[in-house]
Tab-separated table of C-alpha atoms and ligand atoms in Angstrom:
chain	number	residue	atom	x	y	z
G	78	MET	CA	0.099	0.263	0.067
G	79	LYS	CA	1.340	3.457	-0.837
G	80	ASP	CA	1.356	6.187	1.889
G	81	SER	CA	0.370	9.742	0.749
G	82	PHE	CA	3.787	11.047	-0.548
G	83	GLY	CA	3.610	7.900	-2.782
G	84	ARG	CA	6.309	5.776	-0.890
G	85	GLU	CA	5.190	1.889	-1.211
G	86	ILE	CA	4.995	0.756	2.511
G	87	THR	CA	6.642	-2.994	2.322
G	88	TYR	CA	8.784	-3.260	5.379
G	89	LEU	CA	7.701	-4.052	9.011
G	90	ARG	CA	9.469	-3.818	12.112
G	91	LEU	CA	7.703	-5.931	14.962
G	92	SER	CA	9.550	-5.303	18.294
G	93	VAL	CA	8.480	-8.746	20.279
G	94	THR	CA	9.737	-6.957	23.591
G	95	ASP	CA	11.116	-3.805	25.510
G	96	ARG	CA	13.202	-5.850	27.667
G	97	CYS	CA	17.170	-6.457	27.349
G	98	ASN	CA	19.783	-8.265	28.815
G	99	LEU	CA	22.134	-5.201	28.505
G	100	ARG	CA	21.572	-1.512	29.140
G	101	CYS	CA	23.235	0.325	26.375
G	102	ARG	CA	23.490	4.159	27.231
G	103	TYR	CA	21.876	5.692	24.196
G	104	CYS	CA	19.052	3.352	24.236
G	105	MET	CA	17.586	2.628	27.502
G	106	PRO	CA	17.933	3.750	31.177
G	107	GLU	CA	20.087	2.038	33.512
G	108	GLU	CA	17.062	0.927	35.592
G	109	GLY	CA	15.569	-0.892	33.273
G	110	VAL	CA	11.910	-0.846	31.464
G	111	CYS	CA	8.448	0.152	34.017
G	112	LYS	CA	7.139	-2.865	34.362
G	113	LEU	CA	4.491	-2.998	31.869
G	114	THR	CA	2.100	-6.332	32.850
G	115	HIS	CA	1.875	-9.177	30.525
G	116	ASP	CA	-1.729	-7.806	29.697
G	117	ASP	CA	-0.135	-4.467	28.436
G	118	MET	CA	2.105	-6.534	25.677
G	119	LEU	CA	0.948	-7.894	22.519
G	120	THR	CA	0.235	-11.756	22.996
G	121	GLU	CA	1.890	-13.904	20.543
G	122	ASP	CA	-1.010	-14.527	18.523
G	123	GLU	CA	-1.603	-10.953	18.425
G	124	MET	CA	1.682	-10.520	16.757
G	125	ILE	CA	1.039	-13.269	13.679
G	126	LEU	CA	-2.686	-11.425	13.251
G	127	ALA	CA	-0.733	-8.218	13.397
G	128	VAL	CA	1.748	-9.777	10.685
G	129	GLU	CA	-0.914	-10.831	8.612
G	130	ALA	CA	-2.655	-7.695	8.579
G	131	ALA	CA	0.238	-6.047	7.276
G	132	ALA	CA	1.181	-8.838	5.041
G	133	SER	CA	-2.511	-8.059	3.604
G	134	LEU	CA	-1.603	-4.471	3.101
G	135	GLY	CA	1.816	-5.475	0.890
G	136	ILE	CA	4.357	-5.839	3.901
G	137	LYS	CA	6.984	-8.210	2.314
G	138	LYS	CA	10.002	-7.949	4.656
G	139	LEU	CA	9.647	-8.635	8.438
G	140	ARG	CA	12.418	-7.707	10.695
G	141	ILE	CA	11.957	-8.941	14.591
G	142	THR	CA	13.459	-6.705	17.007
G	143	GLY	CA	13.043	-5.466	20.380
G	144	GLY	CA	14.508	-4.766	23.553
G	145	GLU	CA	16.506	-7.886	22.863
G	146	PRO	CA	14.298	-10.529	20.919
G	147	LEU	CA	16.141	-13.094	22.062
G	148	VAL	CA	15.294	-12.484	25.700
G	149	LYS	CA	11.578	-13.587	24.884
G	150	LYS	CA	10.750	-17.112	25.973
G	151	ASN	CA	8.847	-17.591	22.993
G	152	ILE	CA	11.014	-16.019	20.462
G	153	LEU	CA	11.342	-19.179	18.014
G	154	GLU	CA	7.460	-19.681	18.144
G	155	ILE	CA	7.040	-16.164	17.377
G	156	CYS	CA	9.723	-16.242	14.463
G	157	GLU	CA	8.672	-19.299	13.277
G	158	ARG	CA	4.886	-18.419	12.962
G	159	ALA	CA	5.767	-15.051	11.380
G	160	CYS	CA	7.696	-16.345	9.013
G	161	ALA	CA	5.334	-18.389	7.765
G	162	VAL	CA	2.672	-15.922	6.913
G	163	GLU	CA	1.501	-15.928	3.323
G	164	GLY	CA	3.401	-12.658	1.607
G	165	ILE	CA	6.133	-12.345	3.835
G	166	THR	CA	9.446	-13.080	1.231
G	167	GLU	CA	12.346	-11.647	3.614
G	168	THR	CA	12.816	-12.393	7.116
G	169	ALA	CA	15.310	-10.708	9.614
G	170	ILE	CA	16.331	-10.363	13.411
G	171	THR	CA	18.138	-7.685	15.210
G	172	THR	CA	20.067	-8.881	17.956
G	173	ASN	CA	22.774	-7.961	20.322
G	174	GLY	CA	24.314	-11.181	19.574
G	175	THR	CA	24.872	-12.014	23.297
G	176	LEU	CA	22.653	-15.148	23.372
G	177	LEU	CA	23.230	-16.492	19.753
G	178	PRO	CA	25.497	-19.080	20.501
G	179	GLN	CA	22.577	-20.880	21.620
G	180	MET	CA	19.964	-19.369	19.510
G	181	ALA	CA	21.520	-19.044	16.353
G	182	LEU	CA	20.663	-22.380	14.793
G	183	PRO	CA	17.134	-22.405	16.059
G	184	LEU	CA	16.461	-19.311	14.524
G	185	ARG	CA	17.783	-19.977	11.358
G	186	LYS	CA	15.703	-23.568	11.030
G	187	ALA	CA	12.301	-21.219	12.597
G	188	GLY	CA	12.845	-19.200	9.074
G	189	ILE	CA	14.853	-16.193	9.937
G	190	GLN	CA	16.999	-15.529	6.925
G	191	ARG	CA	19.366	-12.724	7.787
G	192	ILE	CA	20.596	-10.997	11.356
G	193	ASN	CA	21.994	-7.795	12.227
G	194	LEU	CA	24.328	-7.642	15.290
G	195	SER	CA	24.979	-4.641	17.305
G	196	LEU	CA	28.455	-4.167	18.184
G	197	ASP	CA	29.975	-0.972	18.784
G	198	THR	CA	33.267	-1.473	20.195
G	199	LEU	CA	36.376	-4.393	19.716
G	200	ASN	CA	37.443	-2.879	23.387
G	201	GLU	CA	36.411	-5.308	26.321
G	202	GLU	CA	36.216	-2.292	28.882
G	203	LYS	CA	34.392	0.184	26.347
G	204	TYR	CA	31.899	-2.943	25.947
G	205	ARG	CA	31.446	-3.057	29.475
G	206	HIS	CA	30.710	0.746	29.554
G	207	ILE	CA	28.609	1.089	26.588
G	208	THR	CA	26.100	-1.677	27.312
G	209	ARG	CA	26.511	-1.073	31.163
G	210	ARG	CA	26.705	-4.835	31.674
G	211	GLY	CA	27.827	-6.882	28.743
G	212	GLU	CA	30.767	-9.209	27.886
G	213	LEU	CA	32.512	-8.426	24.490
G	214	LYS	CA	33.339	-12.034	24.495
G	215	ASP	CA	29.656	-13.135	24.194
G	216	ALA	CA	28.510	-10.823	21.319
G	217	LEU	CA	31.953	-12.037	19.338
G	218	ASP	CA	31.043	-15.503	19.850
G	219	GLY	CA	27.679	-14.397	18.610
G	220	ILE	CA	28.900	-13.599	15.144
G	221	HIS	CA	30.759	-16.554	14.882
G	222	ALA	CA	27.698	-18.476	15.986
G	223	ALA	CA	25.740	-16.538	13.333
G	224	LEU	CA	27.746	-17.358	10.429
G	225	ASP	CA	28.409	-21.055	11.437
G	226	ALA	CA	24.421	-21.388	11.378
G	227	GLY	CA	24.288	-20.288	7.792
G	228	PHE	CA	22.295	-16.987	7.738
G	229	GLU	CA	22.002	-15.774	4.112
G	230	ILE	CA	23.341	-12.174	5.396
G	231	VAL	CA	25.014	-10.915	8.666
G	232	LYS	CA	25.581	-7.344	9.290
G	233	ILE	CA	27.019	-5.907	12.373
G	234	ASN	CA	25.577	-2.380	13.124
G	235	ALA	CA	27.938	-0.048	15.112
G	236	VAL	CA	26.271	3.460	16.669
G	237	LEU	CA	28.924	5.939	15.481
G	238	ILE	CA	29.792	8.097	18.727
G	239	GLY	CA	32.402	10.846	18.816
G	240	GLY	CA	35.015	10.513	21.460
G	241	PHE	CA	33.947	6.837	21.993
G	242	ASN	CA	34.522	4.740	19.124
G	243	ASP	CA	35.801	7.175	16.196
G	244	ASN	CA	39.234	5.956	17.038
G	245	GLU	CA	38.067	2.391	16.375
G	246	ILE	CA	36.346	2.918	13.151
G	247	ARG	CA	39.319	1.330	11.171
G	248	ASP	CA	39.348	-1.654	13.032
G	249	LEU	CA	35.546	-2.237	12.981
G	250	ALA	CA	35.665	-1.929	9.003
G	251	GLU	CA	38.494	-4.307	8.607
G	252	LEU	CA	36.236	-6.811	10.192
G	253	THR	CA	35.006	-6.830	6.563
G	254	LEU	CA	38.533	-8.244	5.543
G	255	LYS	CA	38.278	-11.098	7.941
G	256	MET	CA	34.415	-12.035	7.741
G	257	PRO	CA	31.797	-12.409	5.348
G	258	ILE	CA	29.828	-9.570	6.675
G	259	ASP	CA	28.914	-6.100	6.377
G	260	VAL	CA	29.960	-3.546	9.176
G	261	ARG	CA	27.291	-0.676	8.889
G	262	PHE	CA	28.015	2.754	11.055
G	263	ILE	CA	24.636	4.368	12.027
G	264	GLU	CA	24.589	8.183	13.302
G	265	LEU	CA	23.873	8.489	17.117
G	266	MET	CA	20.230	9.539	17.209
G	267	PRO	CA	19.199	12.023	19.853
G	268	MET	CA	16.727	9.715	21.720
G	269	TYR	CA	14.312	10.879	24.465
G	270	ASP	CA	16.793	9.665	27.645
G	271	SER	CA	19.849	9.268	25.922
G	272	GLY	CA	21.089	12.253	27.547
G	273	ASP	CA	24.700	11.371	28.802
G	274	PHE	CA	26.049	12.533	25.294
G	275	GLY	CA	27.226	15.741	24.757
G	276	ASN	CA	26.889	17.569	21.418
G	277	GLU	CA	30.695	16.372	20.107
G	278	ALA	CA	29.319	12.690	20.326
G	279	TYR	CA	26.938	13.202	17.300
G	280	ILE	CA	28.860	12.946	14.533
G	281	LYS	CA	28.395	12.581	10.795
G	282	GLY	CA	28.719	9.105	8.764
G	283	ASP	CA	31.134	10.833	6.766
G	284	THR	CA	33.870	10.791	9.481
G	285	VAL	CA	34.091	7.241	8.485
G	286	LEU	CA	35.035	7.668	5.168
G	287	ALA	CA	37.675	10.232	6.048
G	288	GLN	CA	38.999	7.664	7.882
G	289	LEU	CA	38.966	4.672	4.937
G	290	PRO	CA	40.085	6.863	1.775
G	291	GLU	CA	40.608	3.740	0.106
G	292	ALA	CA	37.120	2.437	0.476
G	293	VAL	CA	35.353	2.169	-2.825
G	294	PRO	CA	31.759	3.176	-3.035
G	295	GLN	CA	29.255	0.034	-4.313
G	296	GLU	CA	25.863	-0.066	-5.656
G	297	ALA	CA	23.010	0.230	-3.066
G	298	ASP	CA	21.402	-2.852	-2.073
G	299	GLY	CA	17.827	-1.941	-1.679
G	300	GLY	CA	18.418	-0.801	2.112
G	301	VAL	CA	19.132	2.656	3.608
G	302	ALA	CA	23.119	2.468	3.850
G	303	ARG	CA	25.284	3.926	1.361
G	304	LEU	CA	28.196	1.293	0.665
G	305	PHE	CA	31.479	1.016	0.212
G	306	ARG	CA	34.190	-1.473	0.224
G	307	LEU	CA	37.520	-2.215	1.364
G	308	PRO	CA	40.332	-3.657	-1.310
G	309	ASN	CA	40.093	-7.284	-0.942
G	310	ALA	CA	37.193	-7.106	1.801
G	311	LEU	CA	34.446	-10.066	2.084
G	312	GLY	CA	31.882	-7.617	2.999
G	313	ASN	CA	30.514	-4.026	2.641
G	314	VAL	CA	31.295	-1.424	5.056
G	315	GLY	CA	27.621	0.986	4.951
G	316	LEU	CA	26.882	4.271	6.304
G	317	ILE	CA	23.519	4.639	7.849
G	318	SER	CA	23.023	8.534	8.619
G	319	PRO	CA	19.268	9.187	9.790
G	320	ILE	CA	20.741	13.095	10.861
G	321	SER	CA	23.157	14.259	8.523
G	322	ALA	CA	21.495	12.689	5.362
G	323	HIS	CA	17.962	11.583	6.452
G	324	PHE	CA	16.125	8.942	4.156
G	325	CYS	CA	12.755	9.544	4.915
G	326	GLY	CA	11.965	10.606	1.051
G	327	ASP	CA	12.334	6.676	0.682
G	328	CYS	CA	11.013	5.555	4.001
G	329	ASN	CA	9.122	2.052	3.191
G	330	ARG	CA	8.809	1.268	6.983
G	331	LEU	CA	5.793	0.557	9.450
G	332	ARG	CA	7.123	-0.380	13.279
G	333	ILE	CA	5.047	-2.321	15.847
G	334	THR	CA	6.099	-1.628	19.530
G	335	ALA	CA	5.992	-4.611	21.932
G	336	ASP	CA	2.934	-3.058	23.605
G	337	GLY	CA	0.740	-2.674	20.237
G	338	ARG	CA	1.104	0.331	19.092
G	339	ILE	CA	1.739	1.236	15.366
G	340	LYS	CA	4.281	3.893	14.771
G	341	PRO	CA	4.080	5.138	11.096
G	342	CYS	CA	7.589	7.071	12.234
G	343	LEU	CA	10.451	6.373	14.328
G	344	HIS	CA	10.789	9.933	15.584
G	345	SER	CA	7.181	10.829	15.906
G	346	ASP	CA	4.661	10.545	19.291
G	347	ASP	CA	2.018	9.595	16.788
G	348	GLU	CA	0.795	6.225	17.292
G	349	TYR	CA	-1.962	3.864	16.839
G	350	ARG	CA	-3.328	1.265	19.269
G	351	ILE	CA	-3.618	-2.597	17.714
G	352	LYS	CA	-3.925	-4.289	21.313
G	353	GLY	CA	-6.753	-6.274	21.260
G	354	CYS	CA	-7.800	-5.590	17.741
G	355	SER	CA	-9.137	-8.563	15.452
G	356	ARG	CA	-6.817	-8.939	12.034
G	357	GLU	CA	-9.688	-7.010	10.487
G	358	GLU	CA	-9.717	-4.144	12.871
G	359	MET	CA	-5.906	-4.097	12.696
G	360	THR	CA	-5.829	-3.959	8.964
G	361	ALA	CA	-8.126	-0.558	9.144
G	362	VAL	CA	-5.606	0.662	11.809
G	363	MET	CA	-2.650	0.149	9.816
G	364	LYS	CA	-4.211	1.600	6.656
G	365	ASP	CA	-5.290	4.739	8.681
G	366	ALA	CA	-1.455	5.003	9.754
G	367	ILE	CA	0.018	4.266	6.762
G	368	LEU	CA	-1.755	7.095	5.296
G	369	HIS	CA	-0.778	9.356	8.100
G	370	LYS	CA	2.748	8.539	8.233
G	371	PRO	CA	4.663	12.122	8.166
G	372	GLN	CA	6.663	13.471	5.069
G	373	TRP	CA	9.910	13.257	7.420
G	374	HIS	CA	11.123	13.207	11.023
G	375	GLY	CA	11.860	17.010	10.900
G	376	GLU	CA	15.345	18.798	11.920
G	377	MET	CA	17.314	16.441	14.958
G	378	SER	CA	20.366	17.301	16.813
G	379	TYR	CA	21.674	17.591	20.086
G	380	ALA	CA	19.521	20.328	20.964
G	381	GLU	CA	16.663	19.339	18.900
G	382	ARG	CA	15.507	16.133	20.063
G	383	THR	CA	13.506	13.326	18.793
G	384	HIS	CA	9.500	13.877	19.056
G	385	THR	CA	8.894	10.429	20.438
G	386	HIS	CA	8.680	9.844	24.137
G	387	ARG	CA	9.842	6.528	23.995
G	388	ASP	CA	13.660	5.576	24.179
G	389	MET	CA	14.732	3.083	21.341
G	390	ASN	CA	14.230	-0.104	23.463
G	391	GLN	CA	10.351	0.785	23.539
G	392	ILE	CA	10.422	1.076	19.390
G	393	GLY	CA	13.120	-1.468	18.007
G	394	GLY	CA	15.015	0.769	15.987
W	120	LIG	N1	18.733	-5.669	20.650
W	120	LIG	C1	19.093	-5.649	19.526
W	120	LIG	C2	20.129	-4.956	19.347
W	120	LIG	O1	21.012	-4.112	20.156
W	120	LIG	O2	20.215	-4.861	17.892
W	120	LIG	C3	17.255	-5.024	18.945
W	120	LIG	C4	17.256	-3.871	19.473
W	120	LIG	S1	17.830	-2.354	19.622
W	120	LIG	C5	17.021	-0.952	19.925
W	120	LIG	C6	18.096	-1.896	17.318
W	120	LIG	C7	19.143	-1.032	17.088
W	120	LIG	O3	19.042	0.305	17.415
W	120	LIG	C8	20.552	-1.374	17.422
W	120	LIG	O4	21.427	-1.679	16.369
W	120	LIG	C9	20.739	-0.211	18.099
W	120	LIG	O5	22.530	-0.172	17.957
W	120	LIG	C10	20.251	0.777	17.777
W	120	LIG	N2	20.253	1.863	18.615
W	120	LIG	C11	19.561	2.184	19.616
W	120	LIG	N3	19.456	3.388	20.068
W	120	LIG	C12	19.920	3.905	19.190
W	120	LIG	C13	20.413	5.486	19.146
W	120	LIG	N4	20.214	6.532	20.203
W	120	LIG	N5	20.960	6.132	17.976
W	120	LIG	C14	20.857	5.217	17.002
W	120	LIG	N6	20.878	4.069	17.086
W	120	LIG	C15	20.194	3.336	18.441
W	121	LIG	FE1	19.476	-3.781	24.507
W	121	LIG	FE2	19.849	-3.483	21.760
W	121	LIG	FE3	18.789	-1.287	23.336
W	121	LIG	FE4	21.347	-2.241	23.842
W	121	LIG	S1	20.641	-1.459	21.840
W	121	LIG	S2	20.097	-1.958	25.274
W	121	LIG	S3	21.233	-4.505	23.526
W	121	LIG	S4	17.814	-2.976	22.724
């Protein structure tokens, strides 16, 4: 289905939980989530109804996200049922990777084709600092588990943070020399509660290119990243620049939060409730949300923050 600006909406990001085993400083508060009861969250059946409703409107690509989707008890059942919905032809998951050593193979068997894994640093101390509790080894083991499990595509997402990991750009990019993976640098987004970061943390994606002068531009792969490749690399380096070069004109996304709200735009406070709805009602609500998808997310900077009152763990990225 097209929105009112002629954009074909084909991509659904379904957040299955707002909980997480990490506490990344740019994403969620140290104390974790305020405990919504199970009754506030979409049930597994409602998630599947929502994917069916979305597919009936032309959604083809599904990404499972969170919070951390792999802490959800019934994640394999959700993946298996959602991936089997008629019309869904591309399936992916975004994870911090720490639980992949035991979960990668079951996820692949459940029908997930592609995996994105978040990793902002290759330094153990810095990993512990940015995640407030994680162990780098678990995430690195997760990458290897994903490769071993045979996912069609494995991508690493690194949030680019001035003064934190801009001195690791080359090390992170050079992972593509050693493994058949893409490494994508994402500009830090000024979320509701990510106030720990000063103005200098918000650096442009182009900083990456300045440090990788030998990187050669590549054709886009249909995603939002601008792609480059280091000589002899096995995968691409990507730049995702929602702030300095926003891609709202080509946005094909719809988001569903774990508490059952459709978000037509990541950075808008507009939400459409589907919790408790039948599939037919969900379809009608989704149509309405698509027709009200805003043209773009508006100016954003350290000073001018997002308009959504959710942290990223409550949206799904
Ligand atoms: N827990 C999973 C993970 O970390 O990949 C999935 C959920 S997480 C909210 C999805 C993505 O959002 C991650 O790649 C994370 O790095 C990114 N993210 C979270 N907060 C962000 C922010 N303030 N700016 C840019 N990206 C952010
Ligand atoms: Fe958890 Fe992912 Fe947010 Fe980090 S980015 S706190 S891993 S949801």
